[in-house]
Coordinates of C-alpha atoms in Angstrom, one line a residue:
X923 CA 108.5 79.5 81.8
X924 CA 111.0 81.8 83.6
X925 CA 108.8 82.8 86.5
X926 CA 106.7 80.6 88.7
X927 CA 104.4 83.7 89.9
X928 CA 102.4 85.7 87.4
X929 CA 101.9 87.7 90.2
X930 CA 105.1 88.5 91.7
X931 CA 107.8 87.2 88.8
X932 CA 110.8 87.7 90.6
X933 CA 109.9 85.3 93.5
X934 CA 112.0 82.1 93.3
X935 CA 111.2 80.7 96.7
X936 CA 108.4 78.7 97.2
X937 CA 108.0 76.7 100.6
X938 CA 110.8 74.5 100.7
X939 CA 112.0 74.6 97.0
X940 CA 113.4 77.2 94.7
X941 CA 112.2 77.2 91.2
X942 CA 114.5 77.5 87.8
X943 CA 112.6 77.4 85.1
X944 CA 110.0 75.3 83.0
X945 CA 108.8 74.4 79.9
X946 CA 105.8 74.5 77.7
X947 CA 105.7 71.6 75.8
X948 CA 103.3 71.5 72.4
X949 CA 103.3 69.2 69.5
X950 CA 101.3 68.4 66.1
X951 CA 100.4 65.1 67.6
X952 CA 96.9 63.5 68.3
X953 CA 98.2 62.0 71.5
X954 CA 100.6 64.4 72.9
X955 CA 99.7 65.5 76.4
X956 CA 98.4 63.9 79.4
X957 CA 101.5 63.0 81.2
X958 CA 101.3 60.8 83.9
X959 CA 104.9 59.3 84.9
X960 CA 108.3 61.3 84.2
X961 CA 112.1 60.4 85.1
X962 CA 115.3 61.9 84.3
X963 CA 117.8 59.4 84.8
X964 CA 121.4 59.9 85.6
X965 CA 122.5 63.4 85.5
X966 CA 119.4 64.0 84.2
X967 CA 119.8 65.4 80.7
X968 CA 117.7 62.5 79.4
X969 CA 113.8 62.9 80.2
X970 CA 111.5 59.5 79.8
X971 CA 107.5 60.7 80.4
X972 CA 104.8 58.3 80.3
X973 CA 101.2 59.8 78.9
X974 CA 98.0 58.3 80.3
X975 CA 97.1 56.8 77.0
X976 CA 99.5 54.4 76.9
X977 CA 102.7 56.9 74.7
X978 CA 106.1 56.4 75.4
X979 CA 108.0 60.5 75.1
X980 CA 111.9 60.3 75.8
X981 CA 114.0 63.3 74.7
X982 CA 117.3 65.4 75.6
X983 CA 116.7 68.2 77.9
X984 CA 118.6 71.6 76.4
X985 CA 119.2 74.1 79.4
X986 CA 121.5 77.0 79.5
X987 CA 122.6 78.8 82.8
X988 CA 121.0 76.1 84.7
X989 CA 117.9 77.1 82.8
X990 CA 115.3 74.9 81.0
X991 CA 115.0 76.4 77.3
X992 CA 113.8 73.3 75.3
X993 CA 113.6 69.3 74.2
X994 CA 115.8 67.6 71.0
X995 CA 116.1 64.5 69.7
X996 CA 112.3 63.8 71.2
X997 CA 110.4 60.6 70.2
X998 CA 107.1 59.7 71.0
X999 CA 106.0 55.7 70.7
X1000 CA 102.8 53.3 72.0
X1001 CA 103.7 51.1 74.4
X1002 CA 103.8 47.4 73.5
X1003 CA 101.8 44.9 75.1
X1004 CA 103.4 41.1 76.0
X1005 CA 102.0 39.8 72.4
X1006 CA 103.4 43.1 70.6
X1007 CA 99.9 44.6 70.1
X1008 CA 99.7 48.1 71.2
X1009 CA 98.9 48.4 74.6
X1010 CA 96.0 51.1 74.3
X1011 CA 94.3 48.3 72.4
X1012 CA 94.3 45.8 75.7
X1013 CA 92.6 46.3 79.3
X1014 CA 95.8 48.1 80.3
X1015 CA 95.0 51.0 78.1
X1016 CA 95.2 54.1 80.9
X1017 CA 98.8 53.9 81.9
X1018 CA 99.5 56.6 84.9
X1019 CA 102.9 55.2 87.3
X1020 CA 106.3 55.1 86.1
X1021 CA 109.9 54.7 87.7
X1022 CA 113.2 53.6 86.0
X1023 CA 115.4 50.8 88.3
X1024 CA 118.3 50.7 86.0
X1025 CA 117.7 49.0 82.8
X1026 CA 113.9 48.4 83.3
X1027 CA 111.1 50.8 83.3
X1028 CA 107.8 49.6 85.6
X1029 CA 104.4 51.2 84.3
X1030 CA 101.6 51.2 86.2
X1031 CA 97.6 50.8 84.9
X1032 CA 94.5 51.7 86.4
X1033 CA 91.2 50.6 85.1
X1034 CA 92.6 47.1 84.8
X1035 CA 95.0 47.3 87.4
X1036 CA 98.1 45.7 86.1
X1037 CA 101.8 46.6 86.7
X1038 CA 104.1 46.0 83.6
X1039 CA 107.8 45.7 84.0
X1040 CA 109.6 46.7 80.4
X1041 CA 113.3 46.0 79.4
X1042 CA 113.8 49.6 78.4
X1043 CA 117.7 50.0 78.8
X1044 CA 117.9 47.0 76.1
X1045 CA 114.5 47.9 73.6
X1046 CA 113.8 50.9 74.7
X1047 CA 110.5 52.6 73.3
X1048 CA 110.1 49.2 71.3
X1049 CA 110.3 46.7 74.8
X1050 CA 107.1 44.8 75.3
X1051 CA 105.8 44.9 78.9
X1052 CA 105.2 41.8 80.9
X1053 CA 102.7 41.6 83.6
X1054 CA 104.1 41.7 87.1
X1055 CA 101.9 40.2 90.1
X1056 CA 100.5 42.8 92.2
X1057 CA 99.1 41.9 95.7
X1058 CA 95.4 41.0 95.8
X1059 CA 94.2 43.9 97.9
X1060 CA 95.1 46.0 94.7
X1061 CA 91.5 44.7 93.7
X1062 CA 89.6 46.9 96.2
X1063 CA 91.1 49.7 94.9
X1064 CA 88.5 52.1 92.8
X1065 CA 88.1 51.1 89.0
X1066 CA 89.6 54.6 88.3
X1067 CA 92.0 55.2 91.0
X1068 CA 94.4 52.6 90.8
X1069 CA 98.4 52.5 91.9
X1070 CA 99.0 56.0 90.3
X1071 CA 102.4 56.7 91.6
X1072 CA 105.7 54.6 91.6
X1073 CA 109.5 55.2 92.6
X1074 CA 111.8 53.0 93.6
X1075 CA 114.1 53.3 97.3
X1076 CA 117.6 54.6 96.5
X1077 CA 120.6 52.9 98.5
X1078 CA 120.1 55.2 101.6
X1079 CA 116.5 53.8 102.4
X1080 CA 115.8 51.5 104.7
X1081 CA 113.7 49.6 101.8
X1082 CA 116.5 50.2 99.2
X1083 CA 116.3 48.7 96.1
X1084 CA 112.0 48.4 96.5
X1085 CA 109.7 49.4 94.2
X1086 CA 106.8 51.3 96.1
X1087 CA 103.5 52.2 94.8
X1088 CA 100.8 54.4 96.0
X1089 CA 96.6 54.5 95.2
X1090 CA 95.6 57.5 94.1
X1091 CA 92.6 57.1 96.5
X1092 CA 91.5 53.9 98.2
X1093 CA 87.6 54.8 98.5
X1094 CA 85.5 58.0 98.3
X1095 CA 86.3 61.0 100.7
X1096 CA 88.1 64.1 100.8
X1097 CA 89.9 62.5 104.0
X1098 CA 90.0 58.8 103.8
X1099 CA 93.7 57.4 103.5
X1100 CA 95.0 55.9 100.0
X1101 CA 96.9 52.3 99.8
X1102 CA 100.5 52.5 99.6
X1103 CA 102.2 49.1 98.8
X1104 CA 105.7 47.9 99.1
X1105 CA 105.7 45.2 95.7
X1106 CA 109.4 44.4 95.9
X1107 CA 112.5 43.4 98.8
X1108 CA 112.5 41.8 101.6
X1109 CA 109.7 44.0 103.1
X1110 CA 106.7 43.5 101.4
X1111 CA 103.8 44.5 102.4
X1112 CA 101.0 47.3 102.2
X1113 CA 101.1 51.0 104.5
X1114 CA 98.5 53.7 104.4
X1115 CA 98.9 57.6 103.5
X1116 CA 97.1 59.8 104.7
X1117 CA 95.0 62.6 102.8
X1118 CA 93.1 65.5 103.6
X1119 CA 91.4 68.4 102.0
X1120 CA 90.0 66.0 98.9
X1121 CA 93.7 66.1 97.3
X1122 CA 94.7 62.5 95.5
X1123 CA 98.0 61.4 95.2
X1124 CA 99.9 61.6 91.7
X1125 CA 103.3 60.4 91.9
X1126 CA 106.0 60.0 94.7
X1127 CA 109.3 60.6 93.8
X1128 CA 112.4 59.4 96.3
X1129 CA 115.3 61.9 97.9
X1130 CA 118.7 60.3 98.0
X1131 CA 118.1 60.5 102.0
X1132 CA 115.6 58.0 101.7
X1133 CA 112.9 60.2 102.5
X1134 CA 109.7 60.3 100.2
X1135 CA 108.3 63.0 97.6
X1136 CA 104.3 62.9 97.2
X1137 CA 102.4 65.0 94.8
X1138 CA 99.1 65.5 94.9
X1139 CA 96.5 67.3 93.1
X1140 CA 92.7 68.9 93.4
X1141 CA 90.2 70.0 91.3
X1142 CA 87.2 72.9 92.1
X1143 CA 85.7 74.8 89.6
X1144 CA 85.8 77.1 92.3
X1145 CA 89.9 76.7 92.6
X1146 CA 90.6 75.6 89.2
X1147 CA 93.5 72.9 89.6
X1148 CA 96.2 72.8 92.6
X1149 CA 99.3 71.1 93.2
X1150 CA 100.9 70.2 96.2
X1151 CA 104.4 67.9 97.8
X1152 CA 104.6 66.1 101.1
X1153 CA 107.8 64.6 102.3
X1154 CA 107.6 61.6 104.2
X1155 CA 110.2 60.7 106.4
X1156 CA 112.6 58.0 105.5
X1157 CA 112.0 55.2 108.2
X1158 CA 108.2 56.0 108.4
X1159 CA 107.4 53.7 105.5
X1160 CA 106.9 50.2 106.4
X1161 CA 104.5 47.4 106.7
X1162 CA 101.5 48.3 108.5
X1163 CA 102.5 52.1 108.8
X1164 CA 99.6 55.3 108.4
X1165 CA 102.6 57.8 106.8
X1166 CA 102.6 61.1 106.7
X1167 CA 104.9 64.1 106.4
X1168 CA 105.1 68.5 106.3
X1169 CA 103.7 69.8 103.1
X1170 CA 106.8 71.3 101.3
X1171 CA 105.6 73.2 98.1
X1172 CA 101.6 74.1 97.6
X1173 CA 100.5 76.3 94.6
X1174 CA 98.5 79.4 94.2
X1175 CA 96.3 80.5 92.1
X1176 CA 98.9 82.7 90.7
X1177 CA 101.1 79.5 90.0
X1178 CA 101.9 78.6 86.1
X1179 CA 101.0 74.7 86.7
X1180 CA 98.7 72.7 85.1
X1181 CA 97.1 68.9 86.2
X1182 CA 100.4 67.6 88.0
X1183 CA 100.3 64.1 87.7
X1184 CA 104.3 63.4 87.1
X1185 CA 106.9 64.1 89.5
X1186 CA 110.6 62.8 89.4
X1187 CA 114.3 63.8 91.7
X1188 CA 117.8 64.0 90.1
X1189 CA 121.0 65.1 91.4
X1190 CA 122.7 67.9 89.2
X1191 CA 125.8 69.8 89.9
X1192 CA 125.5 69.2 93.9
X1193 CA 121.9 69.9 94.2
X1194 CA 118.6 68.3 94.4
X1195 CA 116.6 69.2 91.5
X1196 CA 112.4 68.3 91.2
X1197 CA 110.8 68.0 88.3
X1198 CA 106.9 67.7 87.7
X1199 CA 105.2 67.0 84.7
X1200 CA 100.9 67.9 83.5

C-alpha cells in the first residue's frame, strides 16, 4: 500500500503522523485474518500478531527504502491452553490483547475474561498460557467487550515496568467511559477513559515518553469503518484517574484501513514508527 489516500496519493501527512507504507496481507488459510494484538519487538524487523480466534502469526518484516514490501519466514500456530489443548477449544476461545514484556507474551480474552501470560522468548508459538488473576471488577465488564487492549509502561513512565489494560467498553453508550486497569507494579489499581462519538477502544500502544497510544474504532453502515489514535499524557494515568488526551490521527473515508483492532510503537533508525493491524 504506498499511499494512505486514494483520493489524494501523494499526501503523507496525516494529523500528527506521517505514513510509509503498508501491507496487504492474504493467505490460503481458514483462519488467517482477524487480527487483534500486534508487536514488533526490538528494532522491529520481527512482527508477532495475535488473531481473535485464538492464532499465533510471527514473521520477518522485508522493507526496502524504509518501505514495507512484504512478510518471510511467516508461521501461523493455535495458541495452547495450560493443559496443552488448543485454546479455541476452552472458554478463552476469542483472544483480542496482546503486549510482549521481554520473554513473555500476555493475551487477553473476552467472552470469558481471562488474561494468559505465555513464556514465548523460551517456547515460542508452542508456550502454553497460564491464567493470570485479573481484578474482580473485570466481571462487570460486557460479555463481549472485555480488556481488548494491552501494552506495557517503558522505563520513562511513571508506572514503568506495568502491564495496563483497557475495556473495549464498560457498558452501552456512544459516550459512557471504558475501564482501564493497572494489573501489575506497585500501582495497582483501575482508571477510566473516556469515549465519545460511539468509538470503542482497540489497543493502546506506549511511546518511549511514557505517554499512551489508544486506538479506537466505529462502525455505521452509513460511515463504513473508521479508525482513530488518542495520546494520553504520561502522568495522567493512575489509580482513580478519568484519562484523556488530543486525537492524533482519524481516518477518512478515502483512508485504505480496514477494522483496526491492533496497534503497536518501535523505535527505528531514530524515529518513532506506529504500526496497526485489521
Amino acid at each position: 500500500i504506498a499511499s494512505l489516500s486514494t483520493a489524494d496519493p501523494d499526501r503523507r501527512r496525516f494529523g500528527a503522523l506521517t505514513f510509509r507504507s503498508g501491507l496487504d496481507l492474504r493467505a490460503p488459510l481458514a483462519g488467517f485474518g482477524g487480527f487483534s494484538g500486534l508487536a514488533r519487538p526490538g528494532d522491529g524487523r520481527r512482527l508477532v500478531a495475535l488473531t481473535d480466534n485464538t492464532q499465533w502469526l510471527t514473521a520477518n518484516l522485508e522493507s526496502r527504502d524504509g518501505r514495507l514490501v512484504g512478510l518471510s519466514g511467516a508461521v501461523m500456530a493455535p495458541l495452547l491452553a495450560p493443559d496443552g489443548r488448543l485454546l479455541r477449544r476452552t472458554p478463552y476461545y476469542d483472544t483480542e490483547g496482546l503486549a510482549l514484556s521481554g520473554a513473555t507474551a500476555f493475551v487477553s480474552a473476552e467472552r470469558r475474561h481471562a488474561l494468559l501470560r505465555f513464556e514465548f522468548g523460551r517456547a515460542g508459538v508452542g508456550a502454553r498460557g497460564q491464567l493470570v488473576a485479573l481484578p474482580p471488577e473485570t466481571r462487570t465488564l460486557p460479555g463481549n467487550s472485555g480488556i481488548e487492549a494491552l501494552g506495557v509502561a517503558p522505563p520513562r513512565s511513571p508506572l514503568a515496568g506495568a502491564l495496563v489494560g483497557v475495556a473495549e467498553r464498560a457498558r452501552d453508550g456512544d459516550t459512557a467511559p471504558t475501564r482501564g486497569f493497572i494489573l501489575t507494579g506497585p500501582r495497582p489499581g483501575a482508571f477510566q477513559v473516556a469515549r465519545s462519538d460511539d468509538f470503542d477502544v482497540t489497543d493502546l500502544a506506549f511511546l518511549p515518553s511514557g505517554d499512551l497510544l489508544i486506538l479506537e474504532r466505529h462502525f455505521s453502515l452509513l460511515r463504513g469503518v473508521s479508525a482513530r489514535i488518542r495520546r494520553v499524557a504520561a502522568g495522567a494515568i493512575r489509580p482513580g484517574a478519568l484519562v484523556d488526551g488530543p486525537v492524533i490521527y482519524a481516518s477518512e473515508p478515502a483512508h485504505q484501513i480496514d477494522n483496526m483492532e491492533g496497534l503497536c510503537v518501535h523505535r527505528e533508525g531514530g524515529e518513532t514508527v506506529v504500526t496497526m493491524i485489521s
